[in-house]
CSV table of C-alpha atoms in Angstrom, one decimal:
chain,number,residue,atom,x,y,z
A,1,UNK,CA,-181.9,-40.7,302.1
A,2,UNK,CA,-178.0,-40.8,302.8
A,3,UNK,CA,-177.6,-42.3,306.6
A,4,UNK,CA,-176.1,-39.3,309.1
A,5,UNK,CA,-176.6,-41.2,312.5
A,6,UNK,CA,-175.7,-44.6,313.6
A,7,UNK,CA,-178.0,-47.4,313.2
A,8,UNK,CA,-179.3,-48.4,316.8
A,9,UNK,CA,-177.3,-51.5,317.0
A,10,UNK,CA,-174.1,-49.9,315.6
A,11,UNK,CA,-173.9,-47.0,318.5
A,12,UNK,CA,-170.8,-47.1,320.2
A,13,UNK,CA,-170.6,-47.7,324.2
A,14,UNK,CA,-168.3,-47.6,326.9
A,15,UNK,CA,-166.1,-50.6,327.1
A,16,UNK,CA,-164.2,-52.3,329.4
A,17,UNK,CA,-160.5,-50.3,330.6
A,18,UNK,CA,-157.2,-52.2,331.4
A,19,UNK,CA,-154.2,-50.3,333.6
A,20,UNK,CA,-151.1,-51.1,333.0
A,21,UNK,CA,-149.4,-52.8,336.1
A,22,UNK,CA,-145.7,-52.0,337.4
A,23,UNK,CA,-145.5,-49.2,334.9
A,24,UNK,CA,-143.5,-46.1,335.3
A,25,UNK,CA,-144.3,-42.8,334.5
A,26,UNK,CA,-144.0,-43.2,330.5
A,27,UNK,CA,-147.3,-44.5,329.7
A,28,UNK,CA,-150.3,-44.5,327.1
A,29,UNK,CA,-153.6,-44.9,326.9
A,30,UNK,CA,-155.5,-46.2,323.3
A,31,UNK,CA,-159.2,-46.3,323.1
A,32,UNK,CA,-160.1,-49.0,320.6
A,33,UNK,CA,-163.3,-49.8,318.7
A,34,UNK,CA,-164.0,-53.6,319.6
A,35,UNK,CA,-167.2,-55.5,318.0
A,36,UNK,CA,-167.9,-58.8,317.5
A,37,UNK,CA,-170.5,-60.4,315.3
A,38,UNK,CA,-171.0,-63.2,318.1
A,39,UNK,CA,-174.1,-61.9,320.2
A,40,UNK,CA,-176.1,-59.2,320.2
A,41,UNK,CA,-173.7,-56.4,321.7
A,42,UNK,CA,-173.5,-53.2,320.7
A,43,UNK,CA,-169.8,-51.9,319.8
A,44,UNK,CA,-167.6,-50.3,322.4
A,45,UNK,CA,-164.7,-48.7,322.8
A,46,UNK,CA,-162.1,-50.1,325.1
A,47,UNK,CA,-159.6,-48.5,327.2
A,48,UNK,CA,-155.8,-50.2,327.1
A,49,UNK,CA,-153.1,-48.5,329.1
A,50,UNK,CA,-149.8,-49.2,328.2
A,51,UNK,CA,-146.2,-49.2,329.4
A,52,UNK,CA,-144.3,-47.3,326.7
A,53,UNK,CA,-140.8,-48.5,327.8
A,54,UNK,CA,-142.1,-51.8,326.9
A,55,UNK,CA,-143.5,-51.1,323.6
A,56,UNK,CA,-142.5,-50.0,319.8
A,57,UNK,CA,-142.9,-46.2,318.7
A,58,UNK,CA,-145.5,-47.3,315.7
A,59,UNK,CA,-149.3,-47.5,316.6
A,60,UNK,CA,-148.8,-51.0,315.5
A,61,UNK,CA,-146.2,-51.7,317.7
A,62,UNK,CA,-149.1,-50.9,320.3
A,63,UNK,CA,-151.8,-53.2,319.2
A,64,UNK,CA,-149.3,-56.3,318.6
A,65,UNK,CA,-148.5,-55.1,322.9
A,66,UNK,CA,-151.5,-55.5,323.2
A,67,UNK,CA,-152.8,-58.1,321.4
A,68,UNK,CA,-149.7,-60.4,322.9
A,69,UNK,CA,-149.5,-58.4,326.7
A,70,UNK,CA,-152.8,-57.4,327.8
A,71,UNK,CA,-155.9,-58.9,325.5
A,72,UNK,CA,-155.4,-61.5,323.1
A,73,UNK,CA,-159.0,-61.0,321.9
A,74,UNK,CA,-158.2,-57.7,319.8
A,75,UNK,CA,-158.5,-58.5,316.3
A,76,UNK,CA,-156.8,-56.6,313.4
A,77,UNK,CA,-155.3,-57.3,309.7
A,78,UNK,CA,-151.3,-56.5,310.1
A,79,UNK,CA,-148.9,-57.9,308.0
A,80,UNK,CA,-145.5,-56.5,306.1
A,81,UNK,CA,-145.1,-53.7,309.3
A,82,UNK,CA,-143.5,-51.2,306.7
A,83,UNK,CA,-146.2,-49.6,304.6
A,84,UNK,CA,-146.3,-52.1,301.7
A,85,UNK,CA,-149.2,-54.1,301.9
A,86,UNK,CA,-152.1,-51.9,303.3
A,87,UNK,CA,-153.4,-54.3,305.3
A,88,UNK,CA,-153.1,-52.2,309.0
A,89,UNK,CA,-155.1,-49.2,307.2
A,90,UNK,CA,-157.7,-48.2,310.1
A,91,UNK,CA,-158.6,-44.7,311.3
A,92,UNK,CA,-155.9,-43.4,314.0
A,93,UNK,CA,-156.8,-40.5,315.8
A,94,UNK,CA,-159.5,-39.4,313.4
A,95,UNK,CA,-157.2,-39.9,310.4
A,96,UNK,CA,-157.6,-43.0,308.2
A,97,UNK,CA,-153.8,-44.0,308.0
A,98,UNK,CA,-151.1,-47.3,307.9
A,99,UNK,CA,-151.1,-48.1,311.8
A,100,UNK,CA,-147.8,-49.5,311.3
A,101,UNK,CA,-146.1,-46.1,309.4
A,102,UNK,CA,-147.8,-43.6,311.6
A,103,UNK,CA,-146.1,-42.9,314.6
A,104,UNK,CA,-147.4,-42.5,318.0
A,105,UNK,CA,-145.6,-39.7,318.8
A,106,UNK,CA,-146.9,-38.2,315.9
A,107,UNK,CA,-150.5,-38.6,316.7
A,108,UNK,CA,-152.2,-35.4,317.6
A,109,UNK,CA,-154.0,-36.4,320.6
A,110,UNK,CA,-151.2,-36.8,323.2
A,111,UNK,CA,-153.2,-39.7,325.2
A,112,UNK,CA,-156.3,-41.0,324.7
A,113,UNK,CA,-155.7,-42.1,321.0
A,114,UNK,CA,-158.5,-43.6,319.3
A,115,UNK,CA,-158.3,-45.8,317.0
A,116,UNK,CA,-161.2,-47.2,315.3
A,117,UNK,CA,-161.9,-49.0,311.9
A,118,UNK,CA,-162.0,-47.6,308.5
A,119,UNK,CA,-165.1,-45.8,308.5
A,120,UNK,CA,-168.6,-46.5,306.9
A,121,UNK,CA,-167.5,-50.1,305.9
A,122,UNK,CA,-169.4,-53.3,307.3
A,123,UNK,CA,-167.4,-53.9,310.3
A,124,UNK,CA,-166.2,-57.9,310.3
A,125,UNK,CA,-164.7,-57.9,313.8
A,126,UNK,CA,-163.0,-55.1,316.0
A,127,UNK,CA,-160.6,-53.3,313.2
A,128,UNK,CA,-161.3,-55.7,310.6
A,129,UNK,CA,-163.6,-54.1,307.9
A,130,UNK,CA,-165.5,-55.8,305.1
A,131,UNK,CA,-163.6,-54.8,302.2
A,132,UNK,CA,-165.3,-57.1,299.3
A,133,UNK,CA,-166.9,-54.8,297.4
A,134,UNK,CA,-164.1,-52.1,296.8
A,135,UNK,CA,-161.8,-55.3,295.9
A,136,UNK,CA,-165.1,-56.5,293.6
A,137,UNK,CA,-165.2,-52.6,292.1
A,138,UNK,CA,-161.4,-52.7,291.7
A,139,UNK,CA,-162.0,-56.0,289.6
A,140,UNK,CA,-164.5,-54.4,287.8
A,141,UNK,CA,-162.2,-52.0,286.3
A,142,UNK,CA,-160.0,-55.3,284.8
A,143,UNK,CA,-156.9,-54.0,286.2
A,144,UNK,CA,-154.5,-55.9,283.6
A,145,UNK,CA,-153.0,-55.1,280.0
A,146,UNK,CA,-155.5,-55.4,277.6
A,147,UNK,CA,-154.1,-55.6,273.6
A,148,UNK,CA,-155.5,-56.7,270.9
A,149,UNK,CA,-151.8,-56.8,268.7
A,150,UNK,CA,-150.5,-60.1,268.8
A,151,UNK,CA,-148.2,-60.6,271.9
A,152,UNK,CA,-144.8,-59.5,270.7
A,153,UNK,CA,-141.9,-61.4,270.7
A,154,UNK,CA,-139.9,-59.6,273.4
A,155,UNK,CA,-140.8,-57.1,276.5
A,156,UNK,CA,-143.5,-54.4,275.9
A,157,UNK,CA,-141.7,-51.4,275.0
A,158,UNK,CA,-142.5,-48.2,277.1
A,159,UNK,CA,-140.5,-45.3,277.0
A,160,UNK,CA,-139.0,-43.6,280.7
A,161,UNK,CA,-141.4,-40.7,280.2
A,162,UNK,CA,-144.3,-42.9,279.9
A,163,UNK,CA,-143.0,-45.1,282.4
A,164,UNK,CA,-142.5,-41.8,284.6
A,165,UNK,CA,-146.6,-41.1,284.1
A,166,UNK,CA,-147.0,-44.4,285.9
A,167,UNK,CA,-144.6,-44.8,288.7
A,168,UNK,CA,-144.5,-40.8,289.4
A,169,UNK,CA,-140.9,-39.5,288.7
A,170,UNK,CA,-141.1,-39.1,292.4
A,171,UNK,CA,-142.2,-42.5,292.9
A,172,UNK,CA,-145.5,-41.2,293.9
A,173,UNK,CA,-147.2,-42.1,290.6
A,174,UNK,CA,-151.0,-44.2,290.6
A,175,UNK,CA,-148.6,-47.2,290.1
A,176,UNK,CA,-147.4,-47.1,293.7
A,177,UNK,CA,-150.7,-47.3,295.3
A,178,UNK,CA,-151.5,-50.2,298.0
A,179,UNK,CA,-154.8,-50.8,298.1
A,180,UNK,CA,-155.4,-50.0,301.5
A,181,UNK,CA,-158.6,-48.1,300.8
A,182,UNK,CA,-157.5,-45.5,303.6
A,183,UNK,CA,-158.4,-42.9,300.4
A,184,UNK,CA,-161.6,-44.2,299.4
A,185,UNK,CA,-163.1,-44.5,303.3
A,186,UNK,CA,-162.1,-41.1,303.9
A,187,UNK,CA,-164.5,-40.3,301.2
A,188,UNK,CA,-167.7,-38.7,301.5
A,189,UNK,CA,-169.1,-39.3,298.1
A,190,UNK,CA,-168.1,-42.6,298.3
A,191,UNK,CA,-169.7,-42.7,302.1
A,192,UNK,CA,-173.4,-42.0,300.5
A,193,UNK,CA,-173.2,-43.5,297.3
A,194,UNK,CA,-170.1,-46.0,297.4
A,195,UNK,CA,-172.3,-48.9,296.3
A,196,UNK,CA,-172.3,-47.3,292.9
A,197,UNK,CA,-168.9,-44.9,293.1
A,198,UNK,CA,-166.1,-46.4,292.3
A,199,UNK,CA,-164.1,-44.4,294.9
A,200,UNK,CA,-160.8,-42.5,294.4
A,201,UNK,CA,-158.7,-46.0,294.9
A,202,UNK,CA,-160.1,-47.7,291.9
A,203,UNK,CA,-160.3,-44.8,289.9
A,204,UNK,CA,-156.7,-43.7,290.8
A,205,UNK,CA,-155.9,-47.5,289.4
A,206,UNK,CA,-158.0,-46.8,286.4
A,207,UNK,CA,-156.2,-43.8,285.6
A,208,UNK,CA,-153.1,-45.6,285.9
A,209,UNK,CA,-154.6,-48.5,283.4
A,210,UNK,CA,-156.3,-45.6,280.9
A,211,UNK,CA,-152.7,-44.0,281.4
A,212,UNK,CA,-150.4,-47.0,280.6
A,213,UNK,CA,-149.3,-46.7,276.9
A,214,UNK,CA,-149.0,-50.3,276.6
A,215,UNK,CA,-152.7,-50.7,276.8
A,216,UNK,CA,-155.0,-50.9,273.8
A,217,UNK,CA,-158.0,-50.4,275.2
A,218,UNK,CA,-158.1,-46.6,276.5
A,219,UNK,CA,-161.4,-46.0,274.7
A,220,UNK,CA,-163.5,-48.9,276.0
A,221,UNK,CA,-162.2,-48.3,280.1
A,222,UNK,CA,-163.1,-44.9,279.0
A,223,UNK,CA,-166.4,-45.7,278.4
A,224,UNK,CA,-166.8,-48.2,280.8
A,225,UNK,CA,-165.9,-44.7,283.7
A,226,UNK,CA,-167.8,-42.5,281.8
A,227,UNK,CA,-171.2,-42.4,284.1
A,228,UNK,CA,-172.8,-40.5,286.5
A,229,UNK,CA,-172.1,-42.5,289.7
A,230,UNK,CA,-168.4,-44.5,289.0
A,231,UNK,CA,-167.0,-41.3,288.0
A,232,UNK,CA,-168.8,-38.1,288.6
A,233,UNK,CA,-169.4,-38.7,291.9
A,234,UNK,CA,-166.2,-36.8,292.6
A,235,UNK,CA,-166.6,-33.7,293.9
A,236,UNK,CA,-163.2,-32.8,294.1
A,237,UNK,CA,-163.4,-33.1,298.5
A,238,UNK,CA,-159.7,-33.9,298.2
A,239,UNK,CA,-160.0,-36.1,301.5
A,240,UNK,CA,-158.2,-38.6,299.3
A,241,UNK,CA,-155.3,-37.0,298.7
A,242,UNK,CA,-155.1,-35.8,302.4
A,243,UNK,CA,-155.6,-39.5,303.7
A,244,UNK,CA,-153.0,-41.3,301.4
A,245,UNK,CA,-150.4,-42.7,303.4
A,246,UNK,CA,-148.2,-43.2,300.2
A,247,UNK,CA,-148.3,-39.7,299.4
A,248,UNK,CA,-150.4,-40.3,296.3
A,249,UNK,CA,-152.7,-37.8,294.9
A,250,UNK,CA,-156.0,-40.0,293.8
A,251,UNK,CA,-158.4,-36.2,293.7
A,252,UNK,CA,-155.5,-35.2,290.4
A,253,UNK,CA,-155.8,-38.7,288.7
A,254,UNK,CA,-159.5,-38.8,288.9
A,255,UNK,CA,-159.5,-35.5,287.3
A,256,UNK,CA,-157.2,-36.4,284.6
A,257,UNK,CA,-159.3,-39.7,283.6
A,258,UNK,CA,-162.1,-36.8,283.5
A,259,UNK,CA,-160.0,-34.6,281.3
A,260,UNK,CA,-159.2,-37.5,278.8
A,261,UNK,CA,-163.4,-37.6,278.4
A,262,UNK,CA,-162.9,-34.4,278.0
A,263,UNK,CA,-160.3,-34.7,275.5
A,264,UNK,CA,-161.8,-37.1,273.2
A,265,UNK,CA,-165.2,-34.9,272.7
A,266,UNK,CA,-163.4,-32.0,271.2
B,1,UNK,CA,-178.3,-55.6,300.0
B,2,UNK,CA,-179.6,-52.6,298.8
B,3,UNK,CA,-182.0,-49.9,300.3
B,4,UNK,CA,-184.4,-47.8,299.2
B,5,UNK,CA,-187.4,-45.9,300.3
B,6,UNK,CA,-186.3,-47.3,303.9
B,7,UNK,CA,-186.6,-50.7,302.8
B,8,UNK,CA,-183.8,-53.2,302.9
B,9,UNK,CA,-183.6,-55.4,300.1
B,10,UNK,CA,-181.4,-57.8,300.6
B,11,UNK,CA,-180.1,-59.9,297.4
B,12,UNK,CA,-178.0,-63.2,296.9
B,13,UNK,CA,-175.5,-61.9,294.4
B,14,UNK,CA,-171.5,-62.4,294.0
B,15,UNK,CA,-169.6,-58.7,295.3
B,16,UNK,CA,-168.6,-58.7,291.2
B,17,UNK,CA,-172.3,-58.6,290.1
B,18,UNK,CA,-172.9,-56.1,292.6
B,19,UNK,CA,-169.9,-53.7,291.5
B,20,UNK,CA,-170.7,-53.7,288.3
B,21,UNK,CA,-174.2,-53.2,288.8
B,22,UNK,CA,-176.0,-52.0,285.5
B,23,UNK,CA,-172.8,-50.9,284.1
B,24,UNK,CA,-171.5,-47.8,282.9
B,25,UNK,CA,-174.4,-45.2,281.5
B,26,UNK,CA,-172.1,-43.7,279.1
B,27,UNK,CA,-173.1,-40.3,279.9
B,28,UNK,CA,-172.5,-37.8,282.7
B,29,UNK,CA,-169.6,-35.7,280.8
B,30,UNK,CA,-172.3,-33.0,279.2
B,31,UNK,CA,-173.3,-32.6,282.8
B,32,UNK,CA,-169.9,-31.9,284.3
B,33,UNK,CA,-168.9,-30.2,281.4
B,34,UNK,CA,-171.5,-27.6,281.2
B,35,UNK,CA,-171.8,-26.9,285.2
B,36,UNK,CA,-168.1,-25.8,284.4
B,37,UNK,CA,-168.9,-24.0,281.1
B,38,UNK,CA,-171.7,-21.8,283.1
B,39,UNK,CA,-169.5,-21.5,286.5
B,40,UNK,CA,-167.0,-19.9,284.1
B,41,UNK,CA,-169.7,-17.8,282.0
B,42,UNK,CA,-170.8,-16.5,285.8
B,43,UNK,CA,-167.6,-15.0,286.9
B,44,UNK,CA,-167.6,-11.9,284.7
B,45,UNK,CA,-171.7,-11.9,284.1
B,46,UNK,CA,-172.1,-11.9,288.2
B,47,UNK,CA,-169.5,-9.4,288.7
B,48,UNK,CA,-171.2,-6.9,286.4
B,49,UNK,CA,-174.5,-7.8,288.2
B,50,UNK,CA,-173.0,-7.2,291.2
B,51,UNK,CA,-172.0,-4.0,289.9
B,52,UNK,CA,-174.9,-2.8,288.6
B,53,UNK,CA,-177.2,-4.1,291.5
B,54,UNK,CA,-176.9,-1.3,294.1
B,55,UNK,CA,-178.0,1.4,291.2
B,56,UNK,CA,-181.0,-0.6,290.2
B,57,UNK,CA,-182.2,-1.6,293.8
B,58,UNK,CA,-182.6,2.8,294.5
B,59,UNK,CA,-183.4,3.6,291.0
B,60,UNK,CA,-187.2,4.1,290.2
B,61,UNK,CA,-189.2,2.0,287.9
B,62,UNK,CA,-188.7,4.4,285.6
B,63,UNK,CA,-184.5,4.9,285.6
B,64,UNK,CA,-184.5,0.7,286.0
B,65,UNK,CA,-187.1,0.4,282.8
B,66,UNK,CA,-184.3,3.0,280.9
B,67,UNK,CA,-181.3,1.2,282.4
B,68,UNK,CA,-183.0,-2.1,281.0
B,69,UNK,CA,-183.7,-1.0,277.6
B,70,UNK,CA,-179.9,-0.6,276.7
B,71,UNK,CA,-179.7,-3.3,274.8
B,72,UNK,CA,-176.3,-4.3,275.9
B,73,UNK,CA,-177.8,-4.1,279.9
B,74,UNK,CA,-180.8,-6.3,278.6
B,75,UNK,CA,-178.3,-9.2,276.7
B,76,UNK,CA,-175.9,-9.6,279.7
B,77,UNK,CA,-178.9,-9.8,282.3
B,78,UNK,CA,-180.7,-12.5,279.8
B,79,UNK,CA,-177.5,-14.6,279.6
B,80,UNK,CA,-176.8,-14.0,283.4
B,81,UNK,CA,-180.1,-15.1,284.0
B,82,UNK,CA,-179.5,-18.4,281.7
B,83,UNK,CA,-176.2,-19.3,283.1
B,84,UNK,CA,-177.5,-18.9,287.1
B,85,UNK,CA,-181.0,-20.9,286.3
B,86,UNK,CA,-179.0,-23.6,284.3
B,87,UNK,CA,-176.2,-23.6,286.9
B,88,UNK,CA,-178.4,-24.0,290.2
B,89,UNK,CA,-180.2,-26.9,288.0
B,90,UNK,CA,-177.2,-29.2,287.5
B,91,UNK,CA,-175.9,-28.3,291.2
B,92,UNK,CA,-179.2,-29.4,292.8
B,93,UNK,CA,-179.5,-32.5,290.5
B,94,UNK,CA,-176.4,-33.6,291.9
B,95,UNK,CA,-177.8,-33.0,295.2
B,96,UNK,CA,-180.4,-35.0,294.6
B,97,UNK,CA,-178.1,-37.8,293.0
B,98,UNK,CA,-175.9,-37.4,296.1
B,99,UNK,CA,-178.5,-37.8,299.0
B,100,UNK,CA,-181.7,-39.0,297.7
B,101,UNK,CA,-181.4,-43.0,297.8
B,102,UNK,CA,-185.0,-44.0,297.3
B,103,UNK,CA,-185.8,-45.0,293.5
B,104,UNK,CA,-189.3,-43.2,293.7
B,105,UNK,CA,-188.3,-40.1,295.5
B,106,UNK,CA,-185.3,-39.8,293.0
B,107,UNK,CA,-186.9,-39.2,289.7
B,108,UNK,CA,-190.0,-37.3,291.2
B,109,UNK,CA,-187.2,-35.2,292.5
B,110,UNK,CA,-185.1,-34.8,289.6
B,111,UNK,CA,-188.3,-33.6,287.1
B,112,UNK,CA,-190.0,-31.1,290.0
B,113,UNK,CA,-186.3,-29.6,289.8
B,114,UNK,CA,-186.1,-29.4,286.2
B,115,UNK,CA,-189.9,-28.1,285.9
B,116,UNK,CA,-189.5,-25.5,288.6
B,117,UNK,CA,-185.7,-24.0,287.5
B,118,UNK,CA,-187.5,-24.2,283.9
B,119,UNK,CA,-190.5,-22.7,285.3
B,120,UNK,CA,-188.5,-20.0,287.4
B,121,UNK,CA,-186.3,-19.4,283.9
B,122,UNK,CA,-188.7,-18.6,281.7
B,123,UNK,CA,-190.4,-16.3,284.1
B,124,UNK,CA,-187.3,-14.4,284.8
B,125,UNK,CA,-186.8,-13.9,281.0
B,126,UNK,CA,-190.5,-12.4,280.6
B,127,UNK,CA,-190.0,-9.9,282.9
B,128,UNK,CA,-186.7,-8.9,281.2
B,129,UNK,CA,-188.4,-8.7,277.8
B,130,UNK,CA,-191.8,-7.5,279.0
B,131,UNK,CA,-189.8,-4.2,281.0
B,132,UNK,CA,-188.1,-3.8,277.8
B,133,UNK,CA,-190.6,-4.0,275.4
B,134,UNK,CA,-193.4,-3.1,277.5
């Protein structure tokens, strides 16, 4: 049966708290999910107070304070600090989101945020989840221009319409998507069967590969998706679209891979 | 690792191997297909059942045995009956897909469905015919 409850060693206690010293009367407190593989300890959440005259308004902002202030132990994956790379993706405030483009003014708990790792995902260390097998299902989808014409001399000709499909004429196309898996770990259906689901990230990428008129090998990925468990696992939930910090709308591309299935059996 | 039947299996195989799995089972469209095709079919059939329900439940055997033998009344209730019956069967399956994990409790699970909504199908459909033609 799909899991509902915590595995006994995965159950998440109280931690240790930090005050912040010296501080005025503009201050913060961030429960964070800490775990480390070394030892048998169970998970906990710990409690870091923070000076917010000291610190940045992003809720990365507050774990670099953190990380460089009050507990150099805190481990999480950070890198471009401006949306681009995915690699901050973590649940904030019961919202899988980009720590480093959400706000923490804009979180909806006024104090207490918690912040804890994208869930139903091994957990490597503290905010750092396991993310091998959506990056194996992603591969598994062969995310690059497949032809079988000979190569042609010059660019790959695509018209702005079709380019439009793509990148979004908003710029919210599949295209623009991150890989930062906030979509796919917001996903039920993908939380009970995402060994075999391919989640809405790889299939909005799919769509954006069975979508690319460049490509010569629409049919086969077609094929390839069509199946009870990469595919129809969907259940139009529509967390997805609600999670994606980009703005992208994974629950529409999955159904139009489905339509083109559709398309192609009448 | 995999898990199944509460047991953990746990495999030595490359994160590619396991993505891919046993690949793609190049079916599942008739399924989604024809959950839509009856969700849409049950729209105007359950709104006349619903309409007609309140007259049959304080008719008496008799007015409900004339009511039925309008043919019209006795071909909507029939395909009513086959779009609900079919509908409920690919809705549970994929309950079943969804939250059933083990690979021996799966299938058992998937046939007892199909037996009992088949069962509970054809029954329904006697009883239309036999009030009809009794």
């Amino acid at each position: 049966m799909a899991k509902f409850t915590l595995p006994k060693n995965s159950k998440i206690g109280k931690g240790k708290s930090f005050k912040a010293e010296n501080a005025g009367e503009n201050k913060k407190t961030f429960r964070i999910y800490r775990w480390t593989p070394d030892g048998e300890e169970n998970p906990r959440l710990d409690t870091y107070e923070i000076d917010m005259d000291k610190c940045g308004p992003m809720v990365l902002d507050a774990l670099i304070y953190i990380k460089n202030n009050i507990d150099p132990t805190l481990t999480f994956r950070r890198s471009c600090r401006e949306g681009i790379c995915g690699s901050c993706a973590m649940n904030i405030d019961g919202t899988n989101t980009l720590a480093c483009t959400k706000a923490i003014e804009d979180c909806r708990s006024d104090d207490n945020i918690k912040i804890t790792p994208l869930p139903h995902l091994p957990v490597v260390k503290d905010l750092v989840p396991d993310l091998n097998h959506m990056y194996a299902q992603y591969a598994s989808i062969e995310p690059w221009m497949k032809t079988d014409s000979p190569p042609p001399s010059q660019e790959r000709l695509q018209s702005p319409e079709d380019a439009n499909r793509l990148n979004g004429a908003d710029g919210h196309g599949p295209a623009m998507c991150i890989l930062c898996y906030c979509c796919t770990t917001a996903c039920p259906s993908y939380w009970w069967n995402g060994d075999r689901y391919l989640g809405p990230s790889t299939l909005l990428q799919a769509s954006r590969w069975v979508h690319d008129t460049r490509d010569e090998a629409t049919g086969e990925r077609l094929d390839q998706l069509e199946d009870p468990f990469k595919l129809y696992r969907c259940h139009t939930i529509m967390n997805c679209t609600s999670a994606c910090p980009k703005g992208l709308n994974p629950a529409k591309e999955i159904a139009e891979v489905k339509k083109r299935i559709a398309e192609r059996q009448h | 690792m995999t898990e199944s039947c509460g047991k953990t299996h746990k495999k030595i195989e490359t994160p590619l191997a396991r993505a891919k799995g046993l690949g793609s089972a190049k079916s599942g469209y008739k399924h989604w297909w024809m959950q839509r095709v009856t969700a849409l079919a049950l729209i105007p059939l359950s709104v006349w059942l619903l309409f007609h329900l309140p007259n049959i439940f304080t008719a008496s055997y008799a007015e409900a045995q004339l009511w039925m033998s309008d043919p019209w009344n006795a071909v909507t209730l029939l395909l009513f009956l086959w779009a609900a019956f079919y509908h409920a069967l690919l809705g549970l399956e994929v309950i079943i897909e969804d939250y059933v994990h083990c690979h021996v409790g799966k299938p058992v699970m998937l046939i007892f469905t199909r037996f009992l909504f088949l069962g509970a199908g054809v029954m329904a459909v006697y009883a239309v015919l036999k009030i009809n033609f009794a």
